[in-house]
PDB file of C-alpha atoms in Angstrom:
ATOM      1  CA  UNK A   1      91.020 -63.834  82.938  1.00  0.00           C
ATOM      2  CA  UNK A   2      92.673 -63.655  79.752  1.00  0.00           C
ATOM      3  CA  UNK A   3      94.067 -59.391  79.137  1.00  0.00           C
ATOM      4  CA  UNK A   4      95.451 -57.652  76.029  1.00  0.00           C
ATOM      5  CA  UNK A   5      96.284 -54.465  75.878  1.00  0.00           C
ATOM      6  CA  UNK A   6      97.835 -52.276  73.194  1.00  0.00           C
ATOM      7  CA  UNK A   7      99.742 -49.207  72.800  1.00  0.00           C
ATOM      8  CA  UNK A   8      99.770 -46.965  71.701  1.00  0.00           C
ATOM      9  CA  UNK A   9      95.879 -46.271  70.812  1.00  0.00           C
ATOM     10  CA  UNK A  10      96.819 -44.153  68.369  1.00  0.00           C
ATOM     11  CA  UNK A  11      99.718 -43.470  66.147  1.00  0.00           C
ATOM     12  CA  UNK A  12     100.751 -41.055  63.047  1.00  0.00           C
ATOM     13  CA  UNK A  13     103.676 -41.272  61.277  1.00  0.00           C
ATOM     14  CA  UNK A  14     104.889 -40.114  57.650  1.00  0.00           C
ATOM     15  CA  UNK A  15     105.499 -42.453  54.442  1.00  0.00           C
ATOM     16  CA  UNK A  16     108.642 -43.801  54.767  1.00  0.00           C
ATOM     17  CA  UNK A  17     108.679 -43.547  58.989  1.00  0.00           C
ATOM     18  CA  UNK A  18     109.450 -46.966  60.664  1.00  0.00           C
ATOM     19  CA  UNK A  19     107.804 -47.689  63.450  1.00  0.00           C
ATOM     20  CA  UNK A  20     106.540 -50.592  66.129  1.00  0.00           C
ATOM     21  CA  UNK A  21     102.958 -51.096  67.521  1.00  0.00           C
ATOM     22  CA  UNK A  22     103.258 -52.862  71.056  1.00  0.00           C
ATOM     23  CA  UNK A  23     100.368 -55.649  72.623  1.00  0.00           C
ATOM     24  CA  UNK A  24     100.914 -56.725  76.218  1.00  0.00           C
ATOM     25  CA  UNK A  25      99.029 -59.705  77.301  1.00  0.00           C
ATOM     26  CA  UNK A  26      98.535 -61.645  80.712  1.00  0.00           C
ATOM     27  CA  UNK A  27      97.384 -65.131  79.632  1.00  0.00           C
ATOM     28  CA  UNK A  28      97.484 -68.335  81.445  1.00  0.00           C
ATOM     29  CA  UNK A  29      98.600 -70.961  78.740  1.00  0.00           C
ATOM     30  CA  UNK A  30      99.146 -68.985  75.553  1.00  0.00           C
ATOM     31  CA  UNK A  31      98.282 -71.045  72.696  1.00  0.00           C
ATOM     32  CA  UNK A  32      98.675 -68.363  70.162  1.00  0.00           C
ATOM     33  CA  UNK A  33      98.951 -64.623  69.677  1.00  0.00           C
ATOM     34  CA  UNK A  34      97.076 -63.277  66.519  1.00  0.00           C
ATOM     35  CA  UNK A  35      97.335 -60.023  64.608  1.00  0.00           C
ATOM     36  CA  UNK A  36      94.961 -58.698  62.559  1.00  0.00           C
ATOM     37  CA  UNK A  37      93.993 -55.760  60.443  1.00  0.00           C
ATOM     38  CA  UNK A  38      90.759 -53.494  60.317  1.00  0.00           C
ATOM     39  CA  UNK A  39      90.121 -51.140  57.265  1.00  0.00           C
ATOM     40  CA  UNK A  40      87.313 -48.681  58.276  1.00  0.00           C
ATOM     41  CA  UNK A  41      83.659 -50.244  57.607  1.00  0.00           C
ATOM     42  CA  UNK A  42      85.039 -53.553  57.364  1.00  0.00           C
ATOM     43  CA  UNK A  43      85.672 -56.916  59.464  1.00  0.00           C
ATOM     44  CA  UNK A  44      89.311 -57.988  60.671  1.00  0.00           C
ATOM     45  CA  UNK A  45      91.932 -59.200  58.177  1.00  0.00           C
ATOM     46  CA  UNK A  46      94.196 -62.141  59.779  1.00  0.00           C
ATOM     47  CA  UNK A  47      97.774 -60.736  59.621  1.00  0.00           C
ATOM     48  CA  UNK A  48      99.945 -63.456  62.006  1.00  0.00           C
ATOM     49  CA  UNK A  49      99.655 -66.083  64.016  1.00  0.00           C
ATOM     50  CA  UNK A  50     102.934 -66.613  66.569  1.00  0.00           C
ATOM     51  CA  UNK A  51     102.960 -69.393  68.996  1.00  0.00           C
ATOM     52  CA  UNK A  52     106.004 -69.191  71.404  1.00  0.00           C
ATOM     53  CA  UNK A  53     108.577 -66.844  72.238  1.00  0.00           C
ATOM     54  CA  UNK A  54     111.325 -65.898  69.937  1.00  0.00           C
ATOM     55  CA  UNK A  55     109.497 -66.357  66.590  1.00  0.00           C
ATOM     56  CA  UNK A  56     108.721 -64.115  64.221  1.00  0.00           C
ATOM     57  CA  UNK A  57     106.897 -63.949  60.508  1.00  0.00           C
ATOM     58  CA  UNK A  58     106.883 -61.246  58.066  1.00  0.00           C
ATOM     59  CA  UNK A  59     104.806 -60.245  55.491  1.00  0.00           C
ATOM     60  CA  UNK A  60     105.481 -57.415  52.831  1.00  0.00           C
ATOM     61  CA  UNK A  61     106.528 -53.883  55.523  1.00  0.00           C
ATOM     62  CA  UNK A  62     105.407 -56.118  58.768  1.00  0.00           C
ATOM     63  CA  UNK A  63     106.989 -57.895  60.831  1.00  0.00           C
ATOM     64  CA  UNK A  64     105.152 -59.611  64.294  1.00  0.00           C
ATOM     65  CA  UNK A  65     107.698 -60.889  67.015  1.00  0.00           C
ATOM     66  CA  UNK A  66     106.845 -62.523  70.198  1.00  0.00           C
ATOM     67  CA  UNK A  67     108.001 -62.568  73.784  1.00  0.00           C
ATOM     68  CA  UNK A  68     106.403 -64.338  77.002  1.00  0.00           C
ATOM     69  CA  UNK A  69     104.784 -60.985  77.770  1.00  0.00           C
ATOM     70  CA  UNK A  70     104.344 -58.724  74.805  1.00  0.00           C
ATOM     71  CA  UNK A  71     104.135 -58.653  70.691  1.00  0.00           C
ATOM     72  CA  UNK A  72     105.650 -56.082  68.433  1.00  0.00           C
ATOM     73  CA  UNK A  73     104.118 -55.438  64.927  1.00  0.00           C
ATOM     74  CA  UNK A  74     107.223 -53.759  62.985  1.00  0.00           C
ATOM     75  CA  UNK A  75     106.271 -51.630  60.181  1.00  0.00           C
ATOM     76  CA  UNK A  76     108.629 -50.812  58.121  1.00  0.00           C
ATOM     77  CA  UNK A  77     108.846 -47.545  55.632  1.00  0.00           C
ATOM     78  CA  UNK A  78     105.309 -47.187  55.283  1.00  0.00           C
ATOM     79  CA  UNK A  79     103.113 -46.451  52.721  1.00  0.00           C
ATOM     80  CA  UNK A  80      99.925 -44.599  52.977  1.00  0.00           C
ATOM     81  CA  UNK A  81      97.466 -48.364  52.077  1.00  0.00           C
ATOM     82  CA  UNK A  82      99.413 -49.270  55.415  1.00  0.00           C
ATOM     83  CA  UNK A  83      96.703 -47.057  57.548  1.00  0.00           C
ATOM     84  CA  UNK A  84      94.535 -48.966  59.314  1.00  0.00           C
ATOM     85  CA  UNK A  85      92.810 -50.324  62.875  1.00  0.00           C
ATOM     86  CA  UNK A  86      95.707 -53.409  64.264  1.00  0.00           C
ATOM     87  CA  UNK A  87      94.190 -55.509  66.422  1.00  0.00           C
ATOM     88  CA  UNK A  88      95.586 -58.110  68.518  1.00  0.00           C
ATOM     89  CA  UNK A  89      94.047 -61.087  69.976  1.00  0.00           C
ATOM     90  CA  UNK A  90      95.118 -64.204  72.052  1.00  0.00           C
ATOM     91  CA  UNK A  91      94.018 -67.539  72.579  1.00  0.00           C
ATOM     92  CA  UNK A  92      94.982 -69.719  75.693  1.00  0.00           C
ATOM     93  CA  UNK A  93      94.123 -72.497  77.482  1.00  0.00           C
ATOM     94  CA  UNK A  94      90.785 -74.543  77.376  1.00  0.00           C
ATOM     95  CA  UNK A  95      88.901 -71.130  75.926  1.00  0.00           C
ATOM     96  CA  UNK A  96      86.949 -71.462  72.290  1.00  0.00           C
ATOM     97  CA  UNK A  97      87.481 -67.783  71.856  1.00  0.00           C
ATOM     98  CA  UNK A  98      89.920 -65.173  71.736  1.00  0.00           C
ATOM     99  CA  UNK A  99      90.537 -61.887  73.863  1.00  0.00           C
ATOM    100  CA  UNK A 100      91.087 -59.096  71.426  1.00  0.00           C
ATOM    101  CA  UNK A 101      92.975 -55.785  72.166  1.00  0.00           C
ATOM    102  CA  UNK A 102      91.446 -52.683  71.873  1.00  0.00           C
ATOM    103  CA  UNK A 103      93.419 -52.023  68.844  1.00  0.00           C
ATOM    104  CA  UNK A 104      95.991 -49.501  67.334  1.00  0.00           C
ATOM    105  CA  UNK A 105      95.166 -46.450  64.594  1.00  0.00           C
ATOM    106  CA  UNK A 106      97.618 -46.293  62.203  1.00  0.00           C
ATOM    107  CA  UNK A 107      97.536 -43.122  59.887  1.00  0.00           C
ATOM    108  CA  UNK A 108     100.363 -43.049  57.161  1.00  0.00           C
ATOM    109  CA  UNK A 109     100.821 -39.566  55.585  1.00  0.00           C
ATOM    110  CA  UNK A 110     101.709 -39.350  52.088  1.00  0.00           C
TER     111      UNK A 110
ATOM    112  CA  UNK B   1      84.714 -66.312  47.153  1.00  0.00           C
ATOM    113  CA  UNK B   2      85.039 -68.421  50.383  1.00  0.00           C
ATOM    114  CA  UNK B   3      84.249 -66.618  53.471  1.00  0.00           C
ATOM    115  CA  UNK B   4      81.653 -65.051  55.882  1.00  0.00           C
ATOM    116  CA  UNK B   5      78.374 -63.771  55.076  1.00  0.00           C
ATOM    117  CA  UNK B   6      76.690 -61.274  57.194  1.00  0.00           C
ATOM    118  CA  UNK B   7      73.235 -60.063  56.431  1.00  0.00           C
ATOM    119  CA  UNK B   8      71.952 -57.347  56.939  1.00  0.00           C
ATOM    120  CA  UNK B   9      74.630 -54.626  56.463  1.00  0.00           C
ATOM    121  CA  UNK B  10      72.996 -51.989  58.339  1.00  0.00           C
ATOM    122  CA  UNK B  11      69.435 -51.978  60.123  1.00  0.00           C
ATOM    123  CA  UNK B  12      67.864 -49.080  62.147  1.00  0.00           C
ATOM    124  CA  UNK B  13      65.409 -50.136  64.620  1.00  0.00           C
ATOM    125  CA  UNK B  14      63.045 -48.677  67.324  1.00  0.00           C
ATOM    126  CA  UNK B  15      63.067 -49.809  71.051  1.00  0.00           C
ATOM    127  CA  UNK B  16      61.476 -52.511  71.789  1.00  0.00           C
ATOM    128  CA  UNK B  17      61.447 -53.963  68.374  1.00  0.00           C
ATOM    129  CA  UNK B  18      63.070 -57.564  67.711  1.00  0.00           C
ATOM    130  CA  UNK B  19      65.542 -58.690  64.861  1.00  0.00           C
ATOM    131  CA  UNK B  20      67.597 -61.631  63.448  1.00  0.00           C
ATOM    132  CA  UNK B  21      71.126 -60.870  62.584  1.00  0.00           C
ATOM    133  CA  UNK B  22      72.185 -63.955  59.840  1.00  0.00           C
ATOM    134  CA  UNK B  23      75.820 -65.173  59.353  1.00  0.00           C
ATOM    135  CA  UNK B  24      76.513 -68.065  56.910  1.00  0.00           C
ATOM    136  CA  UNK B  25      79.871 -69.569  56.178  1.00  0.00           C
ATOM    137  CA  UNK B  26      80.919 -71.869  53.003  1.00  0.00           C
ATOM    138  CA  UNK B  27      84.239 -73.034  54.618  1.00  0.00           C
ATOM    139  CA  UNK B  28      82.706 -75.891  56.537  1.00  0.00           C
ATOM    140  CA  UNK B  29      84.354 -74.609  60.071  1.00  0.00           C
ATOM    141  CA  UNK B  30      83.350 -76.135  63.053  1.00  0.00           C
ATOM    142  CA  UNK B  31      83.351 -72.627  65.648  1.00  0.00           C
ATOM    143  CA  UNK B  32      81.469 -69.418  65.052  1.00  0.00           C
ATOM    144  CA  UNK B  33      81.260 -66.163  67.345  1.00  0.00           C
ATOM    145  CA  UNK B  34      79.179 -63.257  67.619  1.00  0.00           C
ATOM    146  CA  UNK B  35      80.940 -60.294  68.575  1.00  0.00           C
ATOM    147  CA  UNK B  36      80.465 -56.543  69.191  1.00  0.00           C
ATOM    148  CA  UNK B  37      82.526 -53.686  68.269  1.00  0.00           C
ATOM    149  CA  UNK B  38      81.916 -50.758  70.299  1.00  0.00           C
ATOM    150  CA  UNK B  39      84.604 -47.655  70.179  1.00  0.00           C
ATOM    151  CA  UNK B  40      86.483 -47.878  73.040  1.00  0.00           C
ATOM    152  CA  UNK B  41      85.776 -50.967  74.450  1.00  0.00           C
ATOM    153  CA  UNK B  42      87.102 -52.834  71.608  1.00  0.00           C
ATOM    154  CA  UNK B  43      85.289 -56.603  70.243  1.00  0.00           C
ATOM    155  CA  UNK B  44      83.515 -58.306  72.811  1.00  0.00           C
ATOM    156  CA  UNK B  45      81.984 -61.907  72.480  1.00  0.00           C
ATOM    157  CA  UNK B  46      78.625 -62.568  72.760  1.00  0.00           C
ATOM    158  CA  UNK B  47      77.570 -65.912  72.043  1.00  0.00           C
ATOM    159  CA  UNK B  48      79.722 -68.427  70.304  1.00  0.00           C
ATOM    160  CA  UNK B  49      79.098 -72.364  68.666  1.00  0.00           C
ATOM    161  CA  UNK B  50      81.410 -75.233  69.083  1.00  0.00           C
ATOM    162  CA  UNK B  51      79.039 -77.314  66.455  1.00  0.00           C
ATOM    163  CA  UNK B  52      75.940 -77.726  65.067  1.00  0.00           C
ATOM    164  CA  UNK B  53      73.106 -77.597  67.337  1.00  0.00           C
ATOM    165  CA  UNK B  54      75.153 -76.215  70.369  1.00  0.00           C
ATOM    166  CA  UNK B  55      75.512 -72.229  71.735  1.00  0.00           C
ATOM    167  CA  UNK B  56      77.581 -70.774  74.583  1.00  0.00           C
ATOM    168  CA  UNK B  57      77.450 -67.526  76.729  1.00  0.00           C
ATOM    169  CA  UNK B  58      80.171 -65.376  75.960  1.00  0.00           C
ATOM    170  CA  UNK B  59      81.316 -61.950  77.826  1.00  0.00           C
ATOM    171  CA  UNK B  60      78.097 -59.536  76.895  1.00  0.00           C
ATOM    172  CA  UNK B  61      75.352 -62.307  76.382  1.00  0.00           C
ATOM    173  CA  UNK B  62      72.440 -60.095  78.325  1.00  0.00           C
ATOM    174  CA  UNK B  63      69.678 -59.374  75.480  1.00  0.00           C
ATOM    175  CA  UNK B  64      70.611 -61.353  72.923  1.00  0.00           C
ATOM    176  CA  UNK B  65      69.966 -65.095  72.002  1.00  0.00           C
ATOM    177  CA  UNK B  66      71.378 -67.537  69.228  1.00  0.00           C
ATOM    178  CA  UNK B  67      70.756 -70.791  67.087  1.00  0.00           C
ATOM    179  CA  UNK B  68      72.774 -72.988  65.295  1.00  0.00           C
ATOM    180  CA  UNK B  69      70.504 -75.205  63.320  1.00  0.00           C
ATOM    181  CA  UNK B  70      72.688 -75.740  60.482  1.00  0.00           C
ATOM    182  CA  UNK B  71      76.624 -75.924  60.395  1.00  0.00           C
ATOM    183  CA  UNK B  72      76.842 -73.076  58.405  1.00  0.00           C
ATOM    184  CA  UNK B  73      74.039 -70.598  59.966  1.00  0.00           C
ATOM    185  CA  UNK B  74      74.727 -69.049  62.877  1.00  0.00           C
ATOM    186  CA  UNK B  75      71.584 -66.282  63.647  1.00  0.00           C
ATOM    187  CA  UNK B  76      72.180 -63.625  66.369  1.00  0.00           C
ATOM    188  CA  UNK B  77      68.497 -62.047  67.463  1.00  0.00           C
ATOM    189  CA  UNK B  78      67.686 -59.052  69.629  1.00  0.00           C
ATOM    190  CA  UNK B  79      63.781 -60.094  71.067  1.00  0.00           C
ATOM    191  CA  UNK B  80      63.661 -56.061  72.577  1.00  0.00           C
ATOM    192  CA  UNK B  81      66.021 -53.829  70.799  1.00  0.00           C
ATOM    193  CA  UNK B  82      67.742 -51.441  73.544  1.00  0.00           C
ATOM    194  CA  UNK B  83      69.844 -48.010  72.584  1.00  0.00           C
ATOM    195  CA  UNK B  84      72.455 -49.678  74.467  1.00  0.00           C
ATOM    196  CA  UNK B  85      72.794 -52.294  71.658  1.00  0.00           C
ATOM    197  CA  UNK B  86      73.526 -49.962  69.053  1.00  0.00           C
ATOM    198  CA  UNK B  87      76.962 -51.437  67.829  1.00  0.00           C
ATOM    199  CA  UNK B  88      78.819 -53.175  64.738  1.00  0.00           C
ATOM    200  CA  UNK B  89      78.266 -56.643  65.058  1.00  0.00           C
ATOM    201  CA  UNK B  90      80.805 -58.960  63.712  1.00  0.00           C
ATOM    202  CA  UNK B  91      80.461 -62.837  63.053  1.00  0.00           C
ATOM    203  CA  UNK B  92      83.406 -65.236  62.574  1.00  0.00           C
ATOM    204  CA  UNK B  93      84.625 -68.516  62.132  1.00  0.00           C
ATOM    205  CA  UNK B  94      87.155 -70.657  62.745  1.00  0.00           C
ATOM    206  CA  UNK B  95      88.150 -74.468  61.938  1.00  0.00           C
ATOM    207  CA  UNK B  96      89.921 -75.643  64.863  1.00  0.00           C
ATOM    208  CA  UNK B  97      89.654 -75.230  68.549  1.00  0.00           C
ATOM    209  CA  UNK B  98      92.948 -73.793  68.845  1.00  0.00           C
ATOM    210  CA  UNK B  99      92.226 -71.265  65.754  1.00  0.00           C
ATOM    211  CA  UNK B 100      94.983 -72.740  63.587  1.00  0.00           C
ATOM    212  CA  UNK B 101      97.308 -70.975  61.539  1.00  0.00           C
ATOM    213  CA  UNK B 102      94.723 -68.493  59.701  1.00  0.00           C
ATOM    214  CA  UNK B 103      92.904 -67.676  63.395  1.00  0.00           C
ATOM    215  CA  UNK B 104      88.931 -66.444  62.464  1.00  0.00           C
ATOM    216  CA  UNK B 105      87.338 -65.525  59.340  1.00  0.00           C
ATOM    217  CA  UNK B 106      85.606 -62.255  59.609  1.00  0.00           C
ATOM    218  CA  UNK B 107      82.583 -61.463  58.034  1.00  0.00           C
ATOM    219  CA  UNK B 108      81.774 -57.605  57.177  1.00  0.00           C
ATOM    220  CA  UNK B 109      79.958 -56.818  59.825  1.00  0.00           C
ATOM    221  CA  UNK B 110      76.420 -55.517  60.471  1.00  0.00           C
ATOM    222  CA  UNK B 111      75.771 -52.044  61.805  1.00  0.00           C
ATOM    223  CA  UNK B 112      72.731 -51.927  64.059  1.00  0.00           C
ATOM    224  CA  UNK B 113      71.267 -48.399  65.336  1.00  0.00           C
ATOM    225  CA  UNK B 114      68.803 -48.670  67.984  1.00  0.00           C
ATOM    226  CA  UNK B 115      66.502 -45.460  68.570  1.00  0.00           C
TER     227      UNK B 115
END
């Protein structure tokens, strides 16, 4: 069975404050490794998707790397519009659907 | 815009009662999921669609039932509303089996309170 799990649950940091959000997953076959973002009262955003080890995209402060056992999701010098619910997901094998994470809470103070 | 539709946005129901959650997509994808977002425990799949006319059993499936009668539709329904299925309910898409570059399409989710 397909596991993601992401630390830390919560995080805080101040405008400007670089920082990485970590998601651990135990797949068999990855097929691709997906980040998203939640803004409260709203669905997921699709951030990334990263396919095999060693890649990595950016887009604007983020930056999503892949290993064979964990993602990072780099944010760097944040702004306060950065705060939000990450979630990461994976899809692997045969499977229709992905696993999601539990997610991360980002709060950027001004 | 393109995208997921989710109606309604919030519904408040008694035990025992029954309702139809509706999701409609305009980007002609294939796949569509039910899932629930409860705090803590993250989104869990209910039901899913790999095409029109066909359902699946996902994680959490107990209690609810679904129908795919048109590509687009995909309709979640509770026949006896429990407290335990208070939750945000999210529907998504997707085009390919393998989720492709741009993974699902979210819709905006519906937030059901059971009492």
């Amino acid at each position: 069975e397909d596991q993601v799990t992401q630390s830390p649950e919560a995080l805080r940091l101040q405008e400007g404050e670089s920082s990485s959000l970590n998601c651990s997953y135990t797949v068999s076959g990855l097929r691709g490794l997906f980040w998203y973002r939640q803004d409260p009262g709203k669905g997921p955003e699709f951030l990334f998707t990263l396919y095999s080890a060693g890649e990595e995209k950016e887009k604007e402060r983020l930056k999503a790397t892949l290993t064979k056992k964990e993602s990072f999701l780099h944010i760097t010098a944040p702004k306060p519009e950065d705060s939000a619910t990450y979630l990461c997901a994976v899809h692997s094998g045969s499977n229709y659907k992905l696993t999601f994470g539990k997610g991360t809470l980002l709060t950027v103070n001004p | 815009n393109a995208g997921v539709t989710q109606t309604p946005k919030f519904r408040v129901l008694k035990t025992g009662q029954s309702m139809t959650l509706l999701c409609a997509q305009d980007m002609n994808h294939e796949y569509m999921y039910w899932y629930r977002q409860d705090p803590g425990m993250g989104l869990r799949l209910i039901h899913y669609s790999v095409g029109e006319g066909t359902t699946a059993k996902g994680e959490v499936p107990d209690g609810y039932n679904v129908s795919r009668l048109k590509k687009q539709n995909f309709l979640l329904g509770l026949e006896s509303a429990a407290p335990s299925q208070t939750s945000v309910y999210f529907c998504a898409s997707s085009g390919t089996k393998g989720q492709g570059d741009y993974g699902y399409t979210f819709g905006s989710g519906t937030r059901l309170t059971v009492v």
